[in-house]
Amino acid sequence: MLGVDTDEVSFGPSTTQNTYVLAQAFRQWMQPGEAIIVTNQDHEANTGPWRRLAEAGIEIREWRLNPESSSLDPADLDALLDEKVRLVCFPHCSNVVGEVNDVLEITARAHAAGAFACVDGVSYAPHGFENIGKTGADIYLFSAYKTYGPHQGIMVIRRELGMVLPNQAHFFNADCLYKRFTPAGPDHAQVAASAGMADYVDQLAAHHGIEGGAAARCAGVHDLMRAHEGALLQPLLEYLRAKPSVRLLGPDRADRRAPTVALDLGRAAEPVAAALADHGIMAGGGHFYAVRALQAHGIDPKKGVLRLSFTHYTHRDEIDRLMRALDATL
Ligand SMILES: Cc1ncc(COP(=O)(O)O)c(C=O)c1O
């Protein structure tokens, strides 16, 4: 389904734990003076552990988002890339900006400069599993508890990189790619339960008459989810764009983003989220561990943003209810 070999998929306790282990491997593998590029659009999980490698003499370069558009401009990445860079870390989709970054283009730029690419897919994967083999990502991470599964962090590590990075597990497991970066060992019950995610994709495919091999079924379900979510998201974005009291982060076009919609209210967001609950809407208020991304927009993380998210099982009448609730609350 993911377009990679079975042993290129590792199961760890969470994405945060997985990046932490990977960062230890890079710490051993890299030489002082070599560089890693991180962004300020990411969730802390895919930036903090890498930034800490500065303590080992590794140079950290920050690819900064444009505070007006919220976007990461690939041209800005080019200015940071040179022969010292070993790794580029970036989100497929930021959990507060929502914009879908062009993974293929960014990984191609990283590879052309001789660097590997580590992609945080946690905020994208709930909206459709990507064929990771086709993205060019050397590492792609997502969290199964956000993709209709149990609490696991799933990471794809492509063989070429995984067998080069120092083994982080027991020495006698060094030849086994899917064990090398999961020193905690497998949580068998959770790994078994994760099979339910694949069953779910298969059932959706069967229900909608999508045929073919696993990758084709997965791609078909991905496209259906994106189409349905986009059709519901566009009216919400237009509604929000017409509201002067809120600032929408990220693109106002549904085809360029996920339905993870963060709003700067210019005041504390959490009480507004609480008020929406009275209207039957479950929203969130806070910084969502994307503290650096909020600061890059000039937003006080203590005030945070109001975040409205939905997925493929949401109905149009629920979006209408959300807009009525926002009218009453804002
Ligand atoms: C974009 C993004 N990356 C990483 C994480 C961390 O995932 P985990 O909770 O599995 O550590 C999250 C969690 O919310 C996230 O939204």
PDB file of N, CA, C and O in Angstrom, residues 232-248 252 261 263 265 276 306 308 316 319-330:
ATOM      1  N   LEU A 232     -15.895  19.702   0.752  1.00  0.00           N
ATOM      2  CA  LEU A 232     -16.431  20.272   2.000  1.00  0.00           C
ATOM      3  C   LEU A 232     -15.597  21.457   2.500  1.00  0.00           C
ATOM      4  O   LEU A 232     -16.116  22.366   3.142  1.00  0.00           O
ATOM      5  N   LEU A 233     -14.304  21.400   2.200  1.00  0.00           N
ATOM      6  CA  LEU A 233     -13.391  22.416   2.743  1.00  0.00           C
ATOM      7  C   LEU A 233     -13.534  23.762   2.039  1.00  0.00           C
ATOM      8  O   LEU A 233     -13.464  24.812   2.685  1.00  0.00           O
ATOM      9  N   GLN A 234     -13.759  23.729   0.707  1.00  0.00           N
ATOM     10  CA  GLN A 234     -13.747  25.005  -0.034  1.00  0.00           C
ATOM     11  C   GLN A 234     -14.794  26.000   0.497  1.00  0.00           C
ATOM     12  O   GLN A 234     -14.457  27.164   0.743  1.00  0.00           O
ATOM     13  N   PRO A 235     -16.049  25.587   0.745  1.00  0.00           N
ATOM     14  CA  PRO A 235     -17.008  26.560   1.301  1.00  0.00           C
ATOM     15  C   PRO A 235     -16.599  27.083   2.675  1.00  0.00           C
ATOM     16  O   PRO A 235     -16.834  28.256   2.996  1.00  0.00           O
ATOM     17  N   LEU A 236     -15.965  26.236   3.470  1.00  0.00           N
ATOM     18  CA  LEU A 236     -15.511  26.689   4.793  1.00  0.00           C
ATOM     19  C   LEU A 236     -14.423  27.755   4.639  1.00  0.00           C
ATOM     20  O   LEU A 236     -14.430  28.785   5.325  1.00  0.00           O
ATOM     21  N   LEU A 237     -13.483  27.508   3.711  1.00  0.00           N
ATOM     22  CA  LEU A 237     -12.402  28.485   3.496  1.00  0.00           C
ATOM     23  C   LEU A 237     -12.978  29.812   3.010  1.00  0.00           C
ATOM     24  O   LEU A 237     -12.537  30.888   3.434  1.00  0.00           O
ATOM     25  N   GLU A 238     -13.976  29.749   2.117  1.00  0.00           N
ATOM     26  CA  GLU A 238     -14.574  30.989   1.609  1.00  0.00           C
ATOM     27  C   GLU A 238     -15.302  31.738   2.725  1.00  0.00           C
ATOM     28  O   GLU A 238     -15.220  32.957   2.824  1.00  0.00           O
ATOM     29  N   TYR A 239     -15.984  30.986   3.548  1.00  0.00           N
ATOM     30  CA  TYR A 239     -16.666  31.583   4.695  1.00  0.00           C
ATOM     31  C   TYR A 239     -15.648  32.291   5.602  1.00  0.00           C
ATOM     32  O   TYR A 239     -15.864  33.432   6.031  1.00  0.00           O
ATOM     33  N   LEU A 240     -14.532  31.623   5.873  1.00  0.00           N
ATOM     34  CA  LEU A 240     -13.525  32.187   6.784  1.00  0.00           C
ATOM     35  C   LEU A 240     -12.827  33.392   6.165  1.00  0.00           C
ATOM     36  O   LEU A 240     -12.533  34.373   6.854  1.00  0.00           O
ATOM     37  N   ARG A 241     -12.593  33.315   4.855  1.00  0.00           N
ATOM     38  CA  ARG A 241     -11.916  34.417   4.166  1.00  0.00           C
ATOM     39  C   ARG A 241     -12.754  35.692   4.262  1.00  0.00           C
ATOM     40  O   ARG A 241     -12.226  36.800   4.316  1.00  0.00           O
ATOM     41  N   ALA A 242     -14.068  35.545   4.311  1.00  0.00           N
ATOM     42  CA  ALA A 242     -14.962  36.707   4.362  1.00  0.00           C
ATOM     43  C   ALA A 242     -15.129  37.243   5.779  1.00  0.00           C
ATOM     44  O   ALA A 242     -15.848  38.222   5.994  1.00  0.00           O
ATOM     45  N   LYS A 243     -14.502  36.629   6.743  1.00  0.00           N
ATOM     46  CA  LYS A 243     -14.645  37.059   8.144  1.00  0.00           C
ATOM     47  C   LYS A 243     -13.441  37.897   8.539  1.00  0.00           C
ATOM     48  O   LYS A 243     -12.344  37.372   8.745  1.00  0.00           O
ATOM     49  N   PRO A 244     -13.615  39.214   8.676  1.00  0.00           N
ATOM     50  CA  PRO A 244     -12.446  40.045   8.972  1.00  0.00           C
ATOM     51  C   PRO A 244     -11.846  39.794  10.356  1.00  0.00           C
ATOM     52  O   PRO A 244     -10.680  40.109  10.582  1.00  0.00           O
ATOM     53  N   SER A 245     -12.598  39.227  11.247  1.00  0.00           N
ATOM     54  CA  SER A 245     -12.092  39.075  12.623  1.00  0.00           C
ATOM     55  C   SER A 245     -11.154  37.881  12.777  1.00  0.00           C
ATOM     56  O   SER A 245     -10.564  37.708  13.836  1.00  0.00           O
ATOM     57  N   VAL A 246     -11.001  37.063  11.742  1.00  0.00           N
ATOM     58  CA  VAL A 246     -10.110  35.911  11.871  1.00  0.00           C
ATOM     59  C   VAL A 246      -9.061  35.933  10.762  1.00  0.00           C
ATOM     60  O   VAL A 246      -9.311  36.434   9.665  1.00  0.00           O
ATOM     61  N   ARG A 247      -7.887  35.417  11.100  1.00  0.00           N
ATOM     62  CA  ARG A 247      -6.821  35.283  10.094  1.00  0.00           C
ATOM     63  C   ARG A 247      -6.583  33.796   9.865  1.00  0.00           C
ATOM     64  O   ARG A 247      -6.214  33.065  10.776  1.00  0.00           O
ATOM     65  N   LEU A 248      -6.839  33.400   8.649  1.00  0.00           N
ATOM     66  CA  LEU A 248      -6.662  32.003   8.251  1.00  0.00           C
ATOM     67  C   LEU A 248      -5.184  31.752   7.955  1.00  0.00           C
ATOM     68  O   LEU A 248      -4.579  32.489   7.182  1.00  0.00           O
ATOM     69  N   ASP A 252      -6.024  29.458   0.903  1.00  0.00           N
ATOM     70  CA  ASP A 252      -7.497  29.471   0.951  1.00  0.00           C
ATOM     71  C   ASP A 252      -8.081  28.646  -0.184  1.00  0.00           C
ATOM     72  O   ASP A 252      -9.257  28.747  -0.493  1.00  0.00           O
ATOM     73  N   VAL A 261      -7.515  23.368   9.755  1.00  0.00           N
ATOM     74  CA  VAL A 261      -7.651  24.801   9.511  1.00  0.00           C
ATOM     75  C   VAL A 261      -7.404  25.563  10.805  1.00  0.00           C
ATOM     76  O   VAL A 261      -8.209  25.481  11.743  1.00  0.00           O
ATOM     77  N   LEU A 263      -6.866  29.140  12.848  1.00  0.00           N
ATOM     78  CA  LEU A 263      -7.274  30.538  12.772  1.00  0.00           C
ATOM     79  C   LEU A 263      -6.636  31.329  13.906  1.00  0.00           C
ATOM     80  O   LEU A 263      -6.712  30.928  15.070  1.00  0.00           O
ATOM     81  N   LEU A 265      -7.093  34.327  16.111  1.00  0.00           N
ATOM     82  CA  LEU A 265      -8.239  35.155  16.514  1.00  0.00           C
ATOM     83  C   LEU A 265      -7.785  36.460  17.144  1.00  0.00           C
ATOM     84  O   LEU A 265      -8.620  37.299  17.507  1.00  0.00           O
ATOM     85  N   LEU A 276     -17.513  26.628  21.432  1.00  0.00           N
ATOM     86  CA  LEU A 276     -18.031  25.863  20.287  1.00  0.00           C
ATOM     87  C   LEU A 276     -18.594  24.521  20.731  1.00  0.00           C
ATOM     88  O   LEU A 276     -19.510  23.978  20.099  1.00  0.00           O
ATOM     89  N   LEU A 306      -7.199  28.772  16.958  1.00  0.00           N
ATOM     90  CA  LEU A 306      -8.369  27.882  16.972  1.00  0.00           C
ATOM     91  C   LEU A 306      -8.191  26.921  15.810  1.00  0.00           C
ATOM     92  O   LEU A 306      -7.939  27.352  14.682  1.00  0.00           O
ATOM     93  N   LEU A 308      -9.735  23.872  13.493  1.00  0.00           N
ATOM     94  CA  LEU A 308     -10.916  23.139  13.039  1.00  0.00           C
ATOM     95  C   LEU A 308     -10.421  22.058  12.089  1.00  0.00           C
ATOM     96  O   LEU A 308      -9.742  22.369  11.115  1.00  0.00           O
ATOM     97  N   ARG A 316     -21.547  17.254   4.816  1.00  0.00           N
ATOM     98  CA  ARG A 316     -21.758  18.657   4.488  1.00  0.00           C
ATOM     99  C   ARG A 316     -22.599  19.361   5.567  1.00  0.00           C
ATOM    100  O   ARG A 316     -22.327  20.503   5.945  1.00  0.00           O
ATOM    101  N   ILE A 319     -20.497  20.608   8.353  1.00  0.00           N
ATOM    102  CA  ILE A 319     -19.755  21.834   8.035  1.00  0.00           C
ATOM    103  C   ILE A 319     -20.692  23.043   8.169  1.00  0.00           C
ATOM    104  O   ILE A 319     -20.319  24.105   8.687  1.00  0.00           O
ATOM    105  N   ASP A 320     -21.940  22.892   7.724  1.00  0.00           N
ATOM    106  CA  ASP A 320     -22.925  23.970   7.882  1.00  0.00           C
ATOM    107  C   ASP A 320     -23.133  24.273   9.372  1.00  0.00           C
ATOM    108  O   ASP A 320     -23.217  25.445   9.769  1.00  0.00           O
ATOM    109  N   ARG A 321     -23.219  23.217  10.163  1.00  0.00           N
ATOM    110  CA  ARG A 321     -23.397  23.410  11.610  1.00  0.00           C
ATOM    111  C   ARG A 321     -22.179  24.141  12.199  1.00  0.00           C
ATOM    112  O   ARG A 321     -22.321  25.023  13.045  1.00  0.00           O
ATOM    113  N   LEU A 322     -20.992  23.773  11.725  1.00  0.00           N
ATOM    114  CA  LEU A 322     -19.775  24.448  12.187  1.00  0.00           C
ATOM    115  C   LEU A 322     -19.839  25.943  11.870  1.00  0.00           C
ATOM    116  O   LEU A 322     -19.546  26.787  12.724  1.00  0.00           O
ATOM    117  N   MET A 323     -20.263  26.289  10.669  1.00  0.00           N
ATOM    118  CA  MET A 323     -20.278  27.706  10.276  1.00  0.00           C
ATOM    119  C   MET A 323     -21.318  28.472  11.102  1.00  0.00           C
ATOM    120  O   MET A 323     -21.074  29.604  11.519  1.00  0.00           O
ATOM    121  N   ARG A 324     -22.462  27.842  11.359  1.00  0.00           N
ATOM    122  CA  ARG A 324     -23.463  28.500  12.214  1.00  0.00           C
ATOM    123  C   ARG A 324     -22.903  28.685  13.630  1.00  0.00           C
ATOM    124  O   ARG A 324     -23.088  29.732  14.261  1.00  0.00           O
ATOM    125  N   ALA A 325     -22.193  27.693  14.119  1.00  0.00           N
ATOM    126  CA  ALA A 325     -21.614  27.783  15.464  1.00  0.00           C
ATOM    127  C   ALA A 325     -20.553  28.888  15.526  1.00  0.00           C
ATOM    128  O   ALA A 325     -20.455  29.625  16.507  1.00  0.00           O
ATOM    129  N   LEU A 326     -19.760  29.004  14.448  1.00  0.00           N
ATOM    130  CA  LEU A 326     -18.742  30.065  14.405  1.00  0.00           C
ATOM    131  C   LEU A 326     -19.416  31.429  14.398  1.00  0.00           C
ATOM    132  O   LEU A 326     -18.978  32.364  15.067  1.00  0.00           O
ATOM    133  N   ASP A 327     -20.498  31.562  13.638  1.00  0.00           N
ATOM    134  CA  ASP A 327     -21.252  32.831  13.615  1.00  0.00           C
ATOM    135  C   ASP A 327     -21.695  33.212  15.018  1.00  0.00           C
ATOM    136  O   ASP A 327     -21.565  34.369  15.434  1.00  0.00           O
ATOM    137  N   ALA A 328     -22.198  32.236  15.741  1.00  0.00           N
ATOM    138  CA  ALA A 328     -22.709  32.509  17.090  1.00  0.00           C
ATOM    139  C   ALA A 328     -21.586  32.793  18.061  1.00  0.00           C
ATOM    140  O   ALA A 328     -21.741  33.582  19.013  1.00  0.00           O
ATOM    141  N   THR A 329     -20.420  32.208  17.850  1.00  0.00           N
ATOM    142  CA  THR A 329     -19.353  32.248  18.843  1.00  0.00           C
ATOM    143  C   THR A 329     -18.373  33.395  18.604  1.00  0.00           C
ATOM    144  O   THR A 329     -17.899  34.024  19.546  1.00  0.00           O
ATOM    145  N   LEU A 330     -18.097  33.667  17.327  1.00  0.00           N
ATOM    146  CA  LEU A 330     -17.116  34.726  17.028  1.00  0.00           C
ATOM    147  C   LEU A 330     -17.814  36.083  17.038  1.00  0.00           C
ATOM    148  O   LEU A 330     -17.342  37.062  16.655  1.00  0.00           O
TER     149      LEU A 330
END
